[in-house]
Amino acid sequence: MPTPAEQPRFDQPVVDQSGRVTQSWANYFLRMASAQSSDDLRALYEALAVKVAELEEGQDLNFQILGQQSITVNGVVQPGGVVIITLQGDTAAPGNTKYYGTGPTGEKGWFPVSGAISVSAGELTKTVGADGVTTFGLADVANSGAGTLLAITRDAKGRVTGTKAATITGTATQIDVANGTAAAGLPTLSLAAEVLASLGKADTAVQEVRPGANVTVDNTDPRRPIVSAAGGGGFVPYNIPDGQSFYVPADQQALFTLSINLGDGSSIVLDGALVEVS
């Protein structure tokens, strides 16, 4: 009888696709035939035939199909039976943009992707289209109507990265500012009281100095014009306004018959002669 080492390997088929015995098993059977009697071979053949018949009839299917995790098994393993393997909570048409997994309460099945995403109220908006696709946007906020002036810094994406107060201030004794932070409305600017007082004086100040008889006026400096006697002699005005000068040039003579009133900052520039006439 052949030894176990002479037996073909377990993965070598007994017959080929045409139904003929393969060469390795044919050689094995020949060695057995040469070592055993006809009765032994017949008994071996009959036992082999019984096993083949049992396999064909499915009488020796002693195994089970078990579903684990998300797998569900329906049916019984038996001759002619059908076993169906499915996912827990599966459906033939789950719809658009769905995922298989666990829902908000832990149950297994198909759920919309949009349902797994939420947004903060007042910050973002979420819209789910008919195709199940989710889009996001910035939520609109109401205008409170309040605020203060701020200087801001933005990055390349337009996000505010810095702020500081931008209060409007005036210059002392020149410009006054009300509500410089704009917290209570628009800021207003006005002239300081000192400026207004100065402008009030300008309304009564000398607007123009014009030459009279035998008098010349140098308006090079309009704030301090120079009034001069012309020709061989002349008269000094009895009033020299604020900030003005009366000039008597060299080699000239100016006469005055009354007391001369000098305003603030006014003067008589005397290069010639000033003579009082009694």
Coordinates of C-alpha atoms in Angstrom, one line a residue:
M1 CA 0.0 0.0 0.0
P2 CA 1.4 3.5 -0.8
T3 CA 2.8 5.5 2.1
P4 CA 1.2 8.9 3.1
A5 CA 4.1 10.7 1.5
E6 CA 3.1 9.2 -1.8
Q7 CA -0.5 10.6 -1.6
P8 CA -1.1 13.7 -3.7
R9 CA -1.3 17.0 -1.9
F10 CA -4.7 18.1 -0.6
D11 CA -5.0 21.0 -3.0
Q12 CA -4.5 18.8 -6.0
P13 CA -8.0 18.0 -7.6
V14 CA -9.0 14.4 -8.1
V15 CA -10.6 15.1 -11.5
D16 CA -9.9 17.9 -14.1
Q17 CA -12.5 20.2 -15.8
S18 CA -13.3 17.5 -18.3
G19 CA -14.2 15.0 -15.6
R20 CA -11.1 12.8 -16.0
V21 CA -8.9 11.7 -13.1
T22 CA -5.8 13.9 -12.9
Q23 CA -2.4 12.2 -13.5
S24 CA -1.2 12.5 -9.9
W25 CA -4.3 10.8 -8.5
A26 CA -4.3 8.2 -11.3
N27 CA -0.7 7.2 -10.4
Y28 CA -1.7 7.1 -6.7
F29 CA -4.7 4.8 -7.5
L30 CA -2.5 2.5 -9.6
R31 CA 0.0 2.1 -6.7
M32 CA -2.9 1.3 -4.4
A33 CA -4.3 -1.2 -6.9
S34 CA -1.0 -3.0 -7.2
A35 CA -0.9 -3.3 -3.3
Q36 CA -4.5 -4.2 -2.5
S37 CA -6.9 -6.9 -3.5
S38 CA -10.0 -6.3 -5.5
D39 CA -12.2 -6.6 -2.5
D40 CA -10.2 -3.9 -0.7
L41 CA -10.4 -1.6 -3.7
R42 CA -14.2 -2.2 -4.0
A43 CA -14.7 -1.3 -0.4
L44 CA -12.6 1.8 -0.8
Y45 CA -14.5 2.8 -3.9
E46 CA -17.9 2.2 -2.3
A47 CA -16.9 4.4 0.8
L48 CA -15.7 7.1 -1.5
A49 CA -18.9 7.0 -3.6
V50 CA -21.0 7.4 -0.4
K51 CA -19.0 10.5 0.6
V52 CA -19.4 12.0 -2.9
A53 CA -23.1 11.4 -2.8
E54 CA -23.4 13.1 0.6
L55 CA -21.6 16.1 -0.6
E56 CA -23.7 16.4 -3.7
E57 CA -26.9 16.1 -1.6
G58 CA -25.7 18.6 0.9
Q59 CA -26.0 16.3 3.9
D60 CA -22.7 17.2 5.4
L61 CA -23.0 21.0 5.6
N62 CA -22.2 21.4 9.3
F63 CA -21.2 25.1 9.3
Q64 CA -22.9 28.5 10.1
I65 CA -22.7 32.0 8.8
L66 CA -22.5 34.6 11.6
G67 CA -22.9 38.3 11.2
Q68 CA -20.7 40.6 13.3
Q69 CA -20.6 44.3 14.0
S70 CA -22.8 45.9 11.2
I71 CA -23.6 42.6 9.3
T72 CA -27.0 41.0 9.5
V73 CA -27.6 37.3 8.3
N74 CA -31.0 36.1 7.2
G75 CA -31.7 32.5 6.3
V76 CA -30.4 29.0 7.2
V77 CA -27.6 27.0 5.7
Q78 CA -29.3 24.0 4.2
P79 CA -29.5 22.1 0.9
G80 CA -31.3 24.5 -1.4
G81 CA -31.5 27.2 1.1
V82 CA -30.6 30.9 0.6
V83 CA -28.6 33.0 3.0
I84 CA -28.8 36.8 2.7
I85 CA -26.1 39.1 4.2
T86 CA -26.9 42.8 4.6
L87 CA -25.9 45.9 6.6
Q88 CA -27.9 46.8 9.6
G89 CA -30.4 49.5 8.7
D90 CA -29.5 49.2 5.0
T91 CA -31.9 50.4 2.3
A92 CA -32.0 50.0 -1.5
A93 CA -32.3 53.7 -2.1
P94 CA -30.8 55.8 0.7
G95 CA -31.0 59.1 -1.3
N96 CA -28.5 61.8 -2.3
T97 CA -25.4 62.7 -0.2
K98 CA -25.9 60.2 2.6
Y99 CA -23.4 58.3 4.7
Y100 CA -23.7 54.9 6.3
G101 CA -22.9 54.9 10.0
T102 CA -24.5 55.7 13.3
G103 CA -27.1 58.5 13.7
P104 CA -27.5 61.0 16.5
T105 CA -28.9 58.3 18.8
G106 CA -26.4 55.6 17.9
E107 CA -28.6 53.6 15.5
K108 CA -27.0 52.2 12.4
G109 CA -28.2 53.1 8.9
W110 CA -28.1 55.7 6.2
F111 CA -28.2 59.4 7.3
P112 CA -27.8 62.8 5.5
V113 CA -24.3 64.3 5.6
S114 CA -25.9 67.7 6.4
G115 CA -27.4 66.3 9.6
A116 CA -23.9 65.7 11.0
I117 CA -23.0 69.5 10.7
S118 CA -24.5 72.3 12.8
V119 CA -23.8 76.0 12.9
S120 CA -23.8 78.6 15.6
A121 CA -27.0 80.8 15.5
G122 CA -26.3 84.4 14.5
E123 CA -22.8 83.5 13.1
L124 CA -23.4 81.2 10.1
T125 CA -26.3 80.0 8.0
K126 CA -26.7 76.5 6.6
T127 CA -28.7 75.6 3.5
V128 CA -29.3 72.0 2.3
G129 CA -30.2 71.7 -1.4
A130 CA -32.4 69.1 -3.1
D131 CA -29.3 67.1 -3.9
G132 CA -28.3 67.0 -0.3
V133 CA -25.3 69.4 -0.7
T134 CA -24.8 71.8 2.2
T135 CA -23.7 75.4 1.7
F136 CA -22.7 77.9 4.4
G137 CA -22.9 81.7 4.6
L138 CA -22.4 84.5 7.1
A139 CA -25.5 85.4 9.0
D140 CA -26.9 88.9 8.7
V141 CA -26.8 91.0 11.9
A142 CA -28.9 94.0 12.9
N143 CA -27.4 97.5 13.0
S144 CA -27.4 98.6 16.6
G145 CA -26.8 102.3 15.7
A146 CA -24.1 102.6 18.3
G147 CA -20.3 102.8 18.2
T148 CA -17.2 104.9 18.5
L149 CA -14.5 105.9 16.1
L150 CA -11.9 103.2 15.7
A151 CA -8.8 102.9 13.5
I152 CA -8.5 99.3 12.3
T153 CA -5.9 97.0 10.8
R154 CA -6.9 94.2 8.3
D155 CA -5.0 91.2 7.0
A156 CA -4.8 90.0 3.3
K157 CA -8.2 88.3 3.7
G158 CA -9.9 91.4 5.0
R159 CA -10.2 90.2 8.6
V160 CA -9.8 92.8 11.4
T161 CA -6.5 92.1 13.2
G162 CA -6.2 95.2 15.3
T163 CA -8.1 98.3 16.6
K164 CA -7.4 101.5 18.5
A165 CA -9.3 104.6 19.4
A166 CA -9.5 107.3 16.7
T167 CA -10.9 110.2 18.8
I168 CA -10.9 113.6 17.0
T169 CA -9.2 116.3 19.1
G170 CA -8.8 120.0 18.6
T171 CA -6.0 122.5 19.1
A172 CA -6.2 124.5 22.3
T173 CA -7.4 128.1 21.8
Q174 CA -7.9 127.4 18.1
I175 CA -10.4 124.5 17.4
D176 CA -13.0 123.0 19.8
V177 CA -14.3 119.5 19.2
A178 CA -17.6 118.1 20.6
N179 CA -18.3 114.3 20.7
G180 CA -14.9 113.5 19.4
T181 CA -15.5 109.7 19.8
A182 CA -18.7 109.8 17.8
A183 CA -20.4 107.8 20.6
A184 CA -23.4 110.1 20.7
G185 CA -23.6 111.0 17.0
L186 CA -21.4 112.9 14.6
P187 CA -18.4 114.9 15.9
T188 CA -18.7 118.7 15.5
L189 CA -15.8 121.2 15.1
S190 CA -16.0 124.9 16.0
L191 CA -13.6 127.8 16.4
A192 CA -12.3 128.4 19.9
A193 CA -13.5 131.5 21.8
E194 CA -10.1 133.1 21.5
V195 CA -10.3 132.9 17.7
L196 CA -13.8 134.3 17.6
A197 CA -12.7 137.2 19.8
S198 CA -9.8 138.0 17.5
L199 CA -12.2 137.9 14.5
G200 CA -14.5 140.3 16.3
K201 CA -11.6 142.8 16.6
A202 CA -10.9 142.4 12.9
D203 CA -14.3 143.9 12.1
T204 CA -13.3 147.2 13.7
A205 CA -9.7 147.2 12.7
V206 CA -8.2 149.4 9.9
Q207 CA -9.0 147.6 6.6
E208 CA -6.9 149.8 4.3
V209 CA -4.5 152.7 4.6
R210 CA -4.7 155.2 1.7
P211 CA -2.3 158.1 1.1
G212 CA -3.6 161.6 1.5
A213 CA -2.1 164.9 0.3
N214 CA 1.6 164.9 0.4
V215 CA 1.6 161.4 2.0
T216 CA 2.8 158.1 0.6
V217 CA 1.9 154.6 2.0
D218 CA 4.2 151.5 1.7
N219 CA 1.9 148.4 2.0
T220 CA 4.7 145.9 1.5
D221 CA 3.8 144.6 4.9
P222 CA 0.0 145.0 5.0
R223 CA -0.1 144.5 8.7
R224 CA 2.4 147.3 9.3
P225 CA 2.1 149.8 6.4
I226 CA 4.5 152.8 6.4
V227 CA 3.0 156.2 5.9
S228 CA 5.5 158.9 4.7
A229 CA 5.4 162.6 4.1
A230 CA 6.1 163.5 0.5
G231 CA 7.9 166.4 -1.1
G232 CA 9.7 169.1 0.8
G233 CA 7.6 168.8 3.9
G234 CA 4.3 167.6 5.2
F235 CA 2.1 167.0 8.2
V236 CA 2.1 164.1 10.6
P237 CA -1.4 162.6 11.1
Y238 CA -2.6 163.2 14.6
N239 CA -3.6 159.5 14.9
I240 CA -1.5 156.6 13.9
P241 CA -3.6 153.3 14.0
D242 CA -2.6 150.2 15.8
G243 CA 0.4 148.4 14.4
Q244 CA 1.2 151.1 11.8
S245 CA 4.3 153.3 11.4
F246 CA 4.6 156.9 10.1
Y247 CA 7.9 157.4 8.3
V248 CA 9.7 160.7 7.9
P249 CA 12.4 160.1 5.4
A250 CA 15.9 161.6 5.5
D251 CA 16.2 165.1 4.2
Q252 CA 12.5 165.7 4.8
Q253 CA 10.6 167.7 7.3
A254 CA 7.2 166.8 8.8
L255 CA 5.1 169.2 10.8
F256 CA 2.5 168.5 13.4
T257 CA 0.2 171.0 15.1
L258 CA -1.7 168.7 17.5
S259 CA -0.9 165.9 19.9
I260 CA -0.2 162.7 18.0
N261 CA -2.1 159.6 19.2
L262 CA -0.1 156.4 18.8
G263 CA -2.2 153.2 18.7
D264 CA -1.1 149.8 20.0
G265 CA 2.1 148.8 18.3
S266 CA 2.2 151.9 16.1
S267 CA 5.3 154.2 15.8
I268 CA 6.9 157.1 14.1
V269 CA 10.1 156.3 12.1
L270 CA 12.0 159.5 12.0
D271 CA 15.0 159.8 9.6
G272 CA 14.2 163.4 8.8
A273 CA 13.0 166.3 11.0
L274 CA 9.8 166.5 13.0
V275 CA 8.8 170.1 13.8
E276 CA 5.9 171.3 16.0
V277 CA 4.0 174.2 14.6
S278 CA 2.4 176.4 17.3

